[in-house]
PDB file of C-alpha atoms and ligand atoms in Angstrom:
ATOM      1  CA  MET A  12      -8.759 -30.975 203.917  1.00 45.00           C
ATOM      2  CA  ARG A  13      -8.354 -27.800 201.631  1.00 56.00           C
ATOM      3  CA  LEU A  14      -4.925 -27.098 200.675  1.00 85.00           C
ATOM      4  CA  ALA A  15      -5.653 -23.543 200.490  1.00 95.00           C
ATOM      5  CA  CYS A  16      -3.966 -20.427 201.862  1.00 97.00           C
ATOM      6  CA  ASP A  17      -4.560 -16.926 202.612  1.00 98.00           C
ATOM      7  CA  LEU A  18      -1.609 -14.784 202.140  1.00 98.00           C
ATOM      8  CA  HIS A  19      -2.720 -11.260 203.251  1.00 98.00           C
ATOM      9  CA  ILE A  20      -3.739 -11.071 206.771  1.00 97.00           C
ATOM     10  CA  HIS A  21      -3.523  -8.222 209.389  1.00 96.00           C
ATOM     11  CA  THR A  22      -3.422  -8.669 213.168  1.00 95.00           C
ATOM     12  CA  CYS A  23      -3.141  -6.044 216.137  1.00 93.00           C
ATOM     13  CA  ALA A  24       0.499  -5.195 215.332  1.00 95.00           C
ATOM     14  CA  SER A  25      -1.093  -2.923 212.813  1.00 95.00           C
ATOM     15  CA  ASP A  26      -4.698  -1.988 212.085  1.00 92.00           C
ATOM     16  CA  GLY A  27      -5.976  -5.538 212.474  1.00 92.00           C
ATOM     17  CA  THR A  28      -7.985  -6.193 215.535  1.00 89.00           C
ATOM     18  CA  ASP A  29      -7.245 -10.093 216.010  1.00 93.00           C
ATOM     19  CA  THR A  30      -4.144 -11.294 217.867  1.00 94.00           C
ATOM     20  CA  PRO A  31      -1.475 -13.222 215.826  1.00 96.00           C
ATOM     21  CA  PHE A  32      -2.799 -16.054 218.055  1.00 96.00           C
ATOM     22  CA  MET A  33      -6.422 -15.495 217.091  1.00 95.00           C
ATOM     23  CA  VAL A  34      -5.694 -15.575 213.107  1.00 96.00           C
ATOM     24  CA  VAL A  35      -3.704 -18.608 213.192  1.00 97.00           C
ATOM     25  CA  ASN A  36      -6.622 -20.234 215.377  1.00 96.00           C
ATOM     26  CA  LYS A  37      -9.053 -19.164 212.706  1.00 95.00           C
ATOM     27  CA  ALA A  38      -6.780 -20.566 209.914  1.00 96.00           C
ATOM     28  CA  LYS A  39      -6.825 -24.065 211.689  1.00 95.00           C
ATOM     29  CA  ILE A  40     -10.579 -23.880 211.935  1.00 94.00           C
ATOM     30  CA  ALA A  41     -11.108 -22.842 208.289  1.00 93.00           C
ATOM     31  CA  GLY A  42      -8.895 -25.854 207.455  1.00 94.00           C
ATOM     32  CA  LEU A  43      -6.263 -23.716 205.803  1.00 96.00           C
ATOM     33  CA  LYS A  44      -2.648 -25.107 205.021  1.00 97.00           C
ATOM     34  CA  ALA A  45      -0.819 -21.775 205.431  1.00 98.00           C
ATOM     35  CA  ILE A  46      -1.441 -18.047 205.921  1.00 98.00           C
ATOM     36  CA  ALA A  47       0.798 -15.085 205.720  1.00 98.00           C
ATOM     37  CA  ILE A  48       0.908 -12.333 208.281  1.00 98.00           C
ATOM     38  CA  THR A  49       1.159  -8.791 206.364  1.00 98.00           C
ATOM     39  CA  ASP A  50       0.681  -6.050 208.736  1.00 97.00           C
ATOM     40  CA  HIS A  51       1.355  -2.455 207.603  1.00 97.00           C
ATOM     41  CA  ASP A  52       4.929  -1.431 208.088  1.00 97.00           C
ATOM     42  CA  THR A  53       5.865  -3.874 210.963  1.00 97.00           C
ATOM     43  CA  VAL A  54       6.717  -7.507 211.511  1.00 97.00           C
ATOM     44  CA  ALA A  55       5.980  -7.453 215.079  1.00 96.00           C
ATOM     45  CA  GLY A  56       3.018 -10.018 214.562  1.00 97.00           C
ATOM     46  CA  VAL A  57       5.098 -12.569 212.818  1.00 98.00           C
ATOM     47  CA  ALA A  58       7.072 -13.965 215.825  1.00 97.00           C
ATOM     48  CA  PRO A  59       3.840 -14.646 217.979  1.00 97.00           C
ATOM     49  CA  ALA A  60       2.050 -16.001 214.858  1.00 98.00           C
ATOM     50  CA  LEU A  61       4.931 -18.503 214.203  1.00 98.00           C
ATOM     51  CA  LYS A  62       4.823 -19.574 217.883  1.00 97.00           C
ATOM     52  CA  ALA A  63       0.968 -20.403 217.554  1.00 97.00           C
ATOM     53  CA  ALA A  64       1.580 -21.998 214.285  1.00 97.00           C
ATOM     54  CA  GLN A  65       3.578 -24.627 216.128  1.00 95.00           C
ATOM     55  CA  VAL A  66       0.587 -25.172 218.491  1.00 92.00           C
ATOM     56  CA  PHE A  67      -1.752 -25.502 215.880  1.00 92.00           C
ATOM     57  CA  SER A  68       0.495 -27.290 213.193  1.00 90.00           C
ATOM     58  CA  LEU A  69      -0.074 -24.855 210.730  1.00 95.00           C
ATOM     59  CA  GLU A  70       2.380 -22.990 208.323  1.00 97.00           C
ATOM     60  CA  VAL A  71       2.820 -19.147 208.971  1.00 98.00           C
ATOM     61  CA  LEU A  72       4.687 -17.320 206.109  1.00 98.00           C
ATOM     62  CA  PRO A  73       6.378 -14.189 207.416  1.00 98.00           C
ATOM     63  CA  GLY A  74       5.340 -11.112 205.432  1.00 98.00           C
ATOM     64  CA  ILE A  75       4.771  -7.343 205.755  1.00 98.00           C
ATOM     65  CA  GLU A  76       2.793  -4.786 203.633  1.00 98.00           C
ATOM     66  CA  LEU A  77       4.639  -1.598 203.113  1.00 98.00           C
ATOM     67  CA  SER A  78       2.838   1.497 202.531  1.00 96.00           C
ATOM     68  CA  THR A  79       3.999   4.073 199.819  1.00 96.00           C
ATOM     69  CA  GLU A  80       2.774   6.522 197.558  1.00 94.00           C
ATOM     70  CA  GLU A  81       2.993   7.332 193.963  1.00 94.00           C
ATOM     71  CA  LYS A  82       1.172  10.140 191.947  1.00 89.00           C
ATOM     72  CA  ASN A  83      -0.803  10.968 195.137  1.00 85.00           C
ATOM     73  CA  LYS A  84      -2.293   7.426 195.418  1.00 88.00           C
ATOM     74  CA  GLU A  85      -1.584   4.897 197.809  1.00 91.00           C
ATOM     75  CA  VAL A  86       0.325   1.892 196.724  1.00 96.00           C
ATOM     76  CA  HIS A  87       0.815  -1.142 199.112  1.00 97.00           C
ATOM     77  CA  ILE A  88       3.839  -3.393 198.480  1.00 98.00           C
ATOM     78  CA  LEU A  89       3.654  -6.998 200.139  1.00 98.00           C
ATOM     79  CA  GLY A  90       6.970  -8.457 201.062  1.00 98.00           C
ATOM     80  CA  TYR A  91       6.932 -12.300 201.743  1.00 98.00           C
ATOM     81  CA  LEU A  92       9.688 -14.631 203.462  1.00 98.00           C
ATOM     82  CA  ILE A  93      11.972 -11.435 204.374  1.00 97.00           C
ATOM     83  CA  ASN A  94      15.136 -12.140 206.414  1.00 97.00           C
ATOM     84  CA  LEU A  95      13.666 -10.910 209.494  1.00 96.00           C
ATOM     85  CA  LYS A  96      17.031 -10.349 210.985  1.00 96.00           C
ATOM     86  CA  HIS A  97      18.250  -7.913 208.586  1.00 97.00           C
ATOM     87  CA  LYS A  98      19.741  -4.961 210.236  1.00 97.00           C
ATOM     88  CA  GLU A  99      18.991  -2.317 207.507  1.00 97.00           C
ATOM     89  CA  PHE A 100      15.328  -3.619 207.106  1.00 98.00           C
ATOM     90  CA  LEU A 101      14.706  -3.470 210.656  1.00 98.00           C
ATOM     91  CA  ALA A 102      16.206  -0.004 211.009  1.00 98.00           C
ATOM     92  CA  GLN A 103      13.880   1.273 208.066  1.00 97.00           C
ATOM     93  CA  LEU A 104      10.888  -0.139 209.828  1.00 97.00           C
ATOM     94  CA  GLU A 105      11.869   1.588 213.143  1.00 96.00           C
ATOM     95  CA  LEU A 106      12.204   4.853 211.172  1.00 96.00           C
ATOM     96  CA  PHE A 107       8.431   3.931 209.665  1.00 96.00           C
ATOM     97  CA  GLN A 108       7.306   3.521 213.179  1.00 95.00           C
ATOM     98  CA  LYS A 109       8.890   6.911 214.475  1.00 95.00           C
ATOM     99  CA  GLU A 110       7.395   8.723 211.510  1.00 95.00           C
ATOM    100  CA  ARG A 111       3.852   7.189 212.309  1.00 95.00           C
ATOM    101  CA  LYS A 112       3.990   8.576 215.637  1.00 96.00           C
ATOM    102  CA  LYS A 113       4.933  12.058 214.537  1.00 96.00           C
ATOM    103  CA  ARG A 114       2.093  11.885 212.137  1.00 97.00           C
ATOM    104  CA  LEU A 115      -0.438  10.786 214.670  1.00 97.00           C
ATOM    105  CA  VAL A 116       0.624  13.738 216.876  1.00 98.00           C
ATOM    106  CA  LYS A 117      -0.118  16.072 213.851  1.00 98.00           C
ATOM    107  CA  ILE A 118      -3.554  14.335 213.106  1.00 98.00           C
ATOM    108  CA  VAL A 119      -4.574  14.738 216.724  1.00 98.00           C
ATOM    109  CA  ASP A 120      -3.487  18.416 216.706  1.00 98.00           C
ATOM    110  CA  LYS A 121      -5.726  18.792 213.772  1.00 98.00           C
ATOM    111  CA  LEU A 122      -8.851  16.970 215.426  1.00 98.00           C
ATOM    112  CA  ARG A 123      -8.543  18.979 218.638  1.00 98.00           C
ATOM    113  CA  SER A 124      -8.572  22.238 216.944  1.00 97.00           C
ATOM    114  CA  LEU A 125     -11.559  20.912 214.999  1.00 97.00           C
ATOM    115  CA  GLY A 126     -12.881  20.671 218.601  1.00 97.00           C
ATOM    116  CA  PHE A 127     -12.697  16.761 219.224  1.00 97.00           C
ATOM    117  CA  SER A 128     -11.347  15.387 222.468  1.00 96.00           C
ATOM    118  CA  VAL A 129      -9.135  12.874 220.996  1.00 97.00           C
ATOM    119  CA  THR A 130      -5.704  12.144 222.470  1.00 97.00           C
ATOM    120  CA  VAL A 131      -2.415  10.382 221.264  1.00 97.00           C
ATOM    121  CA  ALA A 132      -2.581   8.276 224.449  1.00 96.00           C
ATOM    122  CA  ARG A 133      -6.077   7.125 223.839  1.00 95.00           C
ATOM    123  CA  VAL A 134      -5.273   6.451 220.015  1.00 96.00           C
ATOM    124  CA  GLU A 135      -2.150   4.448 221.000  1.00 95.00           C
ATOM    125  CA  ALA A 136      -4.036   2.584 223.593  1.00 93.00           C
ATOM    126  CA  LEU A 137      -6.788   1.521 221.175  1.00 91.00           C
ATOM    127  CA  ALA A 138      -3.689   0.702 218.590  1.00 92.00           C
ATOM    128  CA  LYS A 139      -2.086  -1.862 221.109  1.00 86.00           C
ATOM    129  CA  GLY A 140       0.394  -2.842 218.480  1.00 82.00           C
ATOM    130  CA  GLU A 141       3.229  -0.866 217.094  1.00 83.00           C
ATOM    131  CA  SER A 142       2.043   0.393 213.767  1.00 93.00           C
ATOM    132  CA  VAL A 143      -0.262   3.259 214.637  1.00 95.00           C
ATOM    133  CA  GLY A 144      -2.375   4.675 211.820  1.00 95.00           C
ATOM    134  CA  ARG A 145      -5.624   6.475 210.572  1.00 96.00           C
ATOM    135  CA  PRO A 146      -7.790   3.311 211.379  1.00 93.00           C
ATOM    136  CA  HIS A 147      -6.954   3.795 214.954  1.00 94.00           C
ATOM    137  CA  VAL A 148      -7.721   7.489 215.058  1.00 96.00           C
ATOM    138  CA  ALA A 149     -11.023   6.444 213.465  1.00 95.00           C
ATOM    139  CA  ARG A 150     -11.732   4.405 216.190  1.00 92.00           C
ATOM    140  CA  ALA A 151     -11.064   7.037 218.794  1.00 95.00           C
ATOM    141  CA  LEU A 152     -13.384   9.198 217.051  1.00 96.00           C
ATOM    142  CA  MET A 153     -16.291   6.367 217.077  1.00 93.00           C
ATOM    143  CA  GLU A 154     -15.480   6.134 220.764  1.00 92.00           C
ATOM    144  CA  ILE A 155     -16.263   9.900 221.570  1.00 95.00           C
ATOM    145  CA  LYS A 156     -19.320   9.571 219.134  1.00 94.00           C
ATOM    146  CA  ALA A 157     -17.810  11.866 216.683  1.00 95.00           C
ATOM    147  CA  VAL A 158     -18.625   9.444 213.910  1.00 94.00           C
ATOM    148  CA  LYS A 159     -20.601   6.239 213.569  1.00 90.00           C
ATOM    149  CA  SER A 160     -18.274   4.195 211.778  1.00 87.00           C
ATOM    150  CA  VAL A 161     -14.491   3.983 210.606  1.00 89.00           C
ATOM    151  CA  SER A 162     -15.541   4.772 207.103  1.00 89.00           C
ATOM    152  CA  GLU A 163     -17.370   7.827 208.161  1.00 92.00           C
ATOM    153  CA  ALA A 164     -14.146   8.917 210.050  1.00 95.00           C
ATOM    154  CA  PHE A 165     -11.959   8.607 206.870  1.00 94.00           C
ATOM    155  CA  GLU A 166     -14.653  10.375 204.639  1.00 94.00           C
ATOM    156  CA  LYS A 167     -15.053  13.306 206.814  1.00 97.00           C
ATOM    157  CA  TYR A 168     -11.762  13.721 208.413  1.00 98.00           C
ATOM    158  CA  LEU A 169      -8.925  11.534 207.568  1.00 96.00           C
ATOM    159  CA  ASP A 170      -9.053  10.836 203.782  1.00 93.00           C
ATOM    160  CA  PRO A 171      -6.778  13.108 201.527  1.00 92.00           C
ATOM    161  CA  GLY A 172      -8.327  16.582 201.281  1.00 93.00           C
ATOM    162  CA  ARG A 173     -10.361  16.316 204.361  1.00 96.00           C
ATOM    163  CA  PRO A 174      -9.440  18.515 207.397  1.00 97.00           C
ATOM    164  CA  ALA A 175      -7.329  16.148 209.646  1.00 98.00           C
ATOM    165  CA  TYR A 176      -5.619  14.481 206.865  1.00 96.00           C
ATOM    166  CA  VAL A 177      -1.700  14.218 207.275  1.00 95.00           C
ATOM    167  CA  PRO A 178       0.415  12.351 204.718  1.00 91.00           C
ATOM    168  CA  ARG A 179       2.558   9.528 205.618  1.00 90.00           C
ATOM    169  CA  PHE A 180       6.504   9.393 205.356  1.00 89.00           C
ATOM    170  CA  LYS A 181       7.307   9.562 201.822  1.00 86.00           C
ATOM    171  CA  TYR A 182       8.194   6.017 200.532  1.00 94.00           C
ATOM    172  CA  THR A 183       7.687   5.070 196.880  1.00 97.00           C
ATOM    173  CA  PRO A 184       6.885   1.734 195.605  1.00 98.00           C
ATOM    174  CA  VAL A 185      10.383   1.420 194.138  1.00 98.00           C
ATOM    175  CA  ASP A 186      11.801   2.014 197.517  1.00 98.00           C
ATOM    176  CA  ALA A 187       9.685  -0.474 198.981  1.00 98.00           C
ATOM    177  CA  VAL A 188      10.681  -3.337 196.260  1.00 98.00           C
ATOM    178  CA  ARG A 189      14.311  -2.546 196.724  1.00 98.00           C
ATOM    179  CA  LEU A 190      13.997  -2.687 200.498  1.00 98.00           C
ATOM    180  CA  ILE A 191      12.325  -6.022 200.231  1.00 98.00           C
ATOM    181  CA  ARG A 192      14.733  -7.368 197.948  1.00 98.00           C
ATOM    182  CA  LEU A 193      17.752  -6.125 200.122  1.00 97.00           C
ATOM    183  CA  ALA A 194      16.213  -8.257 202.983  1.00 97.00           C
ATOM    184  CA  GLN A 195      15.996 -11.232 200.632  1.00 97.00           C
ATOM    185  CA  GLY A 196      12.150 -11.004 200.564  1.00 98.00           C
ATOM    186  CA  ILE A 197       9.670 -11.401 197.817  1.00 98.00           C
ATOM    187  CA  PRO A 198       7.864  -8.171 196.710  1.00 98.00           C
ATOM    188  CA  VAL A 199       4.446  -8.323 195.406  1.00 98.00           C
ATOM    189  CA  MET A 200       2.078  -5.471 194.413  1.00 98.00           C
ATOM    190  CA  ALA A 201      -0.886  -5.529 196.797  1.00 97.00           C
ATOM    191  CA  HIS A 202      -4.519  -5.120 195.452  1.00 95.00           C
ATOM    192  CA  PRO A 203      -3.394  -3.519 192.108  1.00 94.00           C
ATOM    193  CA  GLY A 204      -7.070  -3.640 191.151  1.00 92.00           C
ATOM    194  CA  LEU A 205      -7.733  -1.312 193.988  1.00 90.00           C
ATOM    195  CA  THR A 206      -4.684   0.978 193.284  1.00 90.00           C
ATOM    196  CA  GLY A 207      -5.397   1.335 189.783  1.00 91.00           C
ATOM    197  CA  LEU A 208      -1.755   2.086 188.760  1.00 94.00           C
ATOM    198  CA  ASP A 209      -1.012  -0.972 186.526  1.00 96.00           C
ATOM    199  CA  GLU A 210       1.406   1.426 184.627  1.00 96.00           C
ATOM    200  CA  LEU A 211       3.819   1.062 187.430  1.00 98.00           C
ATOM    201  CA  ILE A 212       4.122  -2.656 187.047  1.00 98.00           C
ATOM    202  CA  PRO A 213       6.847  -2.532 184.046  1.00 98.00           C
ATOM    203  CA  ASP A 214       9.283  -0.173 186.022  1.00 98.00           C
ATOM    204  CA  LEU A 215       8.648  -2.191 189.448  1.00 98.00           C
ATOM    205  CA  VAL A 216       9.410  -5.421 187.625  1.00 98.00           C
ATOM    206  CA  LYS A 217      12.710  -3.814 186.494  1.00 98.00           C
ATOM    207  CA  GLU A 218      13.446  -3.066 190.160  1.00 98.00           C
ATOM    208  CA  GLY A 219      12.689  -6.821 191.131  1.00 98.00           C
ATOM    209  CA  LEU A 220       8.872  -6.953 191.710  1.00 98.00           C
ATOM    210  CA  GLN A 221       8.103 -10.710 191.783  1.00 98.00           C
ATOM    211  CA  GLY A 222       4.426 -10.926 192.098  1.00 98.00           C
ATOM    212  CA  LEU A 223       0.967  -9.347 191.678  1.00 98.00           C
ATOM    213  CA  GLU A 224      -2.041 -10.008 194.129  1.00 98.00           C
ATOM    214  CA  ALA A 225      -4.279 -11.288 191.622  1.00 97.00           C
ATOM    215  CA  VAL A 226      -6.748 -12.981 193.866  1.00 96.00           C
ATOM    216  CA  TYR A 227      -8.663 -10.367 196.289  1.00 94.00           C
ATOM    217  CA  PRO A 228     -12.088  -9.946 197.805  1.00 91.00           C
ATOM    218  CA  GLY A 229     -14.476  -8.064 195.227  1.00 89.00           C
ATOM    219  CA  TYR A 230     -12.311  -8.833 192.138  1.00 90.00           C
ATOM    220  CA  SER A 231     -14.445  -9.607 189.049  1.00 91.00           C
ATOM    221  CA  PRO A 232     -13.236 -12.828 187.158  1.00 92.00           C
ATOM    222  CA  GLN A 233     -12.022 -10.573 184.306  1.00 93.00           C
ATOM    223  CA  MET A 234      -9.846  -8.730 186.916  1.00 93.00           C
ATOM    224  CA  VAL A 235      -8.479 -11.846 188.166  1.00 95.00           C
ATOM    225  CA  ALA A 236      -7.883 -12.916 184.513  1.00 95.00           C
ATOM    226  CA  HIS A 237      -6.180  -9.683 183.714  1.00 95.00           C
ATOM    227  CA  TYR A 238      -3.733  -9.845 186.623  1.00 97.00           C
ATOM    228  CA  CYS A 239      -2.973 -13.435 185.957  1.00 97.00           C
ATOM    229  CA  ASN A 240      -2.137 -12.555 182.208  1.00 98.00           C
ATOM    230  CA  LEU A 241       0.108  -9.833 183.527  1.00 98.00           C
ATOM    231  CA  CYS A 242       1.771 -12.315 185.709  1.00 98.00           C
ATOM    232  CA  ARG A 243       2.314 -14.496 182.726  1.00 98.00           C
ATOM    233  CA  THR A 244       3.742 -11.625 180.608  1.00 98.00           C
ATOM    234  CA  TYR A 245       6.288 -10.583 183.339  1.00 98.00           C
ATOM    235  CA  LYS A 246       7.001 -13.893 184.753  1.00 98.00           C
ATOM    236  CA  LEU A 247       5.543 -12.902 188.077  1.00 98.00           C
ATOM    237  CA  ILE A 248       3.603 -15.001 190.782  1.00 98.00           C
ATOM    238  CA  PRO A 249      -0.110 -14.370 191.251  1.00 98.00           C
ATOM    239  CA  THR A 250      -0.843 -14.263 194.570  1.00 98.00           C
ATOM    240  CA  GLY A 251      -4.028 -13.788 196.818  1.00 98.00           C
ATOM    241  CA  GLY A 252      -5.517 -13.127 200.116  1.00 97.00           C
ATOM    242  CA  SER A 253      -8.391 -11.694 201.976  1.00 95.00           C
ATOM    243  CA  ASP A 254      -6.788  -8.732 203.545  1.00 95.00           C
ATOM    244  CA  TYR A 255      -8.594  -9.571 206.616  1.00 94.00           C
ATOM    245  CA  HIS A 256      -8.409  -6.978 209.525  1.00 92.00           C
ATOM    246  CA  GLY A 257     -10.754  -8.507 211.924  1.00 90.00           C
ATOM    247  CA  PRO A 258     -14.421  -9.599 212.415  1.00 85.00           C
ATOM    248  CA  GLU A 259     -17.025  -7.707 210.638  1.00 59.00           C
ATOM    249  CA  LYS A 260     -17.971  -4.142 211.388  1.00 52.00           C
ATOM    250  CA  ALA A 261     -19.855  -3.688 214.417  1.00 44.00           C
ATOM    251  CA  ASN A 262     -22.618  -1.146 214.661  1.00 43.00           C
ATOM    252  CA  GLU A 263     -22.735   1.407 217.364  1.00 41.00           C
ATOM    253  CA  GLU A 264     -24.530  -1.037 220.046  1.00 39.00           C
ATOM    254  CA  ASP A 265     -21.880  -3.594 219.735  1.00 41.00           C
ATOM    255  CA  PHE A 266     -19.430  -1.029 220.300  1.00 42.00           C
ATOM    256  CA  LEU A 267     -21.010   0.121 223.433  1.00 37.00           C
ATOM    257  CA  GLU A 268     -21.488  -3.430 224.646  1.00 37.00           C
ATOM    258  CA  VAL A 269     -17.864  -4.150 224.623  1.00 37.00           C
ATOM    259  CA  ARG A 270     -16.337  -0.767 225.266  1.00 37.00           C
ATOM    260  CA  ASP A 271     -14.713  -1.645 228.482  1.00 35.00           C
ATOM    261  CA  SER A 272     -13.482  -5.198 227.757  1.00 39.00           C
ATOM    262  CA  ARG A 273     -10.149  -6.339 226.779  1.00 33.00           C
ATOM    263  CA  PHE A 274     -11.536  -6.915 223.448  1.00 33.00           C
ATOM    264  CA  GLU A 275     -13.094  -3.436 222.982  1.00 35.00           C
ATOM    265  CA  VAL A 276     -11.775  -2.789 219.380  1.00 36.00           C
ATOM    266  CA  ARG A 277     -12.006  -6.379 218.103  1.00 36.00           C
ATOM    267  CA  SER A 278     -15.003  -5.494 215.781  1.00 37.00           C
ATOM    268  CA  LEU A 279     -14.278  -1.995 214.749  1.00 41.00           C
ATOM    269  CA  ASN A 280     -12.525  -2.029 211.607  1.00 43.00           C
ATOM    270  CA  GLY A 281     -13.687  -0.476 208.527  1.00 49.00           C
ATOM    271  CA  LEU A 282     -12.313  -3.144 205.986  1.00 64.00           C
ATOM    272  CA  ASP A 283     -15.030  -5.934 206.606  1.00 75.00           C
ATOM    273  CA  HIS A 284     -13.101  -8.530 204.516  1.00 87.00           C
ATOM    274  CA  LYS A 285     -14.009 -11.847 205.819  1.00 89.00           C
ATOM    275  CA  PHE A 286     -11.201 -14.280 207.030  1.00 92.00           C
ATOM    276  CA  ALA A 287     -10.219 -16.595 204.256  1.00 91.00           C
ATOM    277  CA  GLU A 288     -12.905 -14.692 201.888  1.00 91.00           C
ATOM    278  CA  VAL A 289     -10.586 -15.735 199.019  1.00 93.00           C
ATOM    279  CA  THR A 290      -7.735 -18.241 199.117  1.00 95.00           C
ATOM    280  CA  VAL A 291      -5.092 -19.493 196.892  1.00 97.00           C
ATOM    281  CA  PRO A 292      -3.733 -23.055 196.358  1.00 97.00           C
ATOM    282  CA  TYR A 293      -0.831 -24.196 198.427  1.00 97.00           C
ATOM    283  CA  SER A 294       1.228 -24.130 195.153  1.00 97.00           C
ATOM    284  CA  THR A 295       1.538 -20.484 195.291  1.00 98.00           C
ATOM    285  CA  ALA A 296       2.936 -20.364 198.874  1.00 98.00           C
ATOM    286  CA  GLN A 297       5.253 -23.246 197.645  1.00 97.00           C
ATOM    287  CA  ALA A 298       6.331 -20.933 194.605  1.00 97.00           C
ATOM    288  CA  LEU A 299       7.047 -18.116 197.042  1.00 98.00           C
ATOM    289  CA  LYS A 300       9.185 -20.456 199.201  1.00 97.00           C
ATOM    290  CA  ASP A 301      10.884 -21.765 196.137  1.00 97.00           C
ATOM    291  CA  LEU A 302      11.983 -18.260 194.964  1.00 96.00           C
ATOM    292  CA  ALA A 303      13.069 -17.380 198.421  1.00 94.00           C
ATOM    293  CA  ARG A 304      15.250 -20.553 198.799  1.00 89.00           C
ATOM    294  CA  ALA A 305      16.760 -19.859 195.340  1.00 87.00           C
ATOM    295  CA  GLY A 306      17.844 -16.636 196.825  1.00 79.00           C
ATOM    296  CA  ASN A 307      15.494 -14.904 194.487  1.00 58.00           C
TER     297      ASN A 307
HETATM  298  P1  AMP B 462      -2.579   4.582 207.244  1.00 55.64           P
HETATM  299  O1  AMP B 462      -1.357   3.256 206.886  1.00 55.64           O
HETATM  300  O2  AMP B 462      -2.334   5.097 208.658  1.00 55.64           O
HETATM  301  O3  AMP B 462      -2.462   5.791 206.307  1.00 55.64           O
HETATM  302  O4  AMP B 462      -3.970   4.040 207.178  1.00 55.64           O
HETATM  303  C1  AMP B 462      -4.294   3.319 205.958  1.00 55.64           C
HETATM  304  C2  AMP B 462      -5.133   2.008 206.217  1.00 55.64           C
HETATM  305  O5  AMP B 462      -6.290   2.379 206.660  1.00 55.64           O
HETATM  306  C3  AMP B 462      -5.328   1.154 204.971  1.00 55.64           C
HETATM  307  O6  AMP B 462      -4.423   0.424 204.771  1.00 55.64           O
HETATM  308  C4  AMP B 462      -6.616   0.536 205.231  1.00 55.64           C
HETATM  309  O7  AMP B 462      -6.441  -0.531 206.139  1.00 55.64           O
HETATM  310  C5  AMP B 462      -7.321   1.573 206.205  1.00 55.64           C
HETATM  311  N1  AMP B 462      -8.366   2.410 205.400  1.00 55.64           N
HETATM  312  C6  AMP B 462      -8.157   3.284 204.367  1.00 55.64           C
HETATM  313  N2  AMP B 462      -9.289   3.908 203.859  1.00 55.64           N
HETATM  314  C7  AMP B 462     -10.029   3.111 204.753  1.00 55.64           C
HETATM  315  C8  AMP B 462     -11.655   3.344 204.621  1.00 55.64           C
HETATM  316  N3  AMP B 462     -12.278   4.265 204.090  1.00 55.64           N
HETATM  317  N4  AMP B 462     -12.202   2.698 205.806  1.00 55.64           N
HETATM  318  C9  AMP B 462     -11.755   1.897 206.607  1.00 55.64           C
HETATM  319  N5  AMP B 462     -10.343   1.746 206.694  1.00 55.64           N
HETATM  320  C10 AMP B 462      -9.648   2.367 205.683  1.00 55.64           C
HETATM  321 FE1   FE B 463      -4.952  -1.875 206.888  1.00 55.64          FE
HETATM  322 FE1   FE B 464      -3.394  -2.739 201.517  1.00 55.64          FE
HETATM  323 ZN1   ZN B 465      -3.629  -5.207 203.757  1.00 55.64          ZN
END
């Protein structure tokens, strides 16, 4: 058995398309020892995953991926082993969800004024979970055949500078690190190699950042080495995971085939990272647990 873990996984609680049960099942089949559930701005997938983990005798680490912005760029901060009962933390998540709903209304308004017949209700139905975002809007655009793929929807309408772009609630990486620490969690900068803002790392470390996602799909060996070196310099934990969002991208025919079934959005995500495409040794999960137990 590979004592490996995938510490970055999305479920349908945010923009992933597998249920928490399905990802735990997949982890068992893949022979993993542990996974972390890291949905965007919600922990709604964690409890069902923990329940499934008992059935499959697999370890699930509670986690989250907070969406923030700095210098007009998206910065994602992962938070592991947070106290899921922390009142202020939960109140803040509720605020994120409210803001996401308000933003969705604005995005849909813009699309409707461009002539597309998308509705808030339909996007929410496609989202299923609580953390509604642009990927769900992209799926709604695919459904009405306004675009052929999620990526096309981002490129034409939803990316910054495109006609239906609406920024998210302003939360900075520093805010996210502080919130995660407040709730006794371990903050880790997600996919720094994608974000391209390494210069933020020293200040985030001062605020309590405790890890960098040093292993990620598509990283070159040099990038992995670079982030492992930064971890040594700043005494951070190098973490890693697949950032899995669901099965591989479907083509339009697949979409039509499954459009009215219960699983209609299962294979429609734009990020086609494979499950457990990259893994880290169990000692990484152990290091996170040791830090959390020590009250960081
Ligand atoms: P939101 O949080 O609603 O702003 O949506 C951001 C999420 O959309 C990211 O975390 C990714 O999961 C996804 N995403 C961003 N850009 C793309 C893209 N070009 N294609 C597919 N998914 C994307
Ligand atoms: Fe996502
Ligand atoms: Fe991310
Ligand atoms: Zn992610």
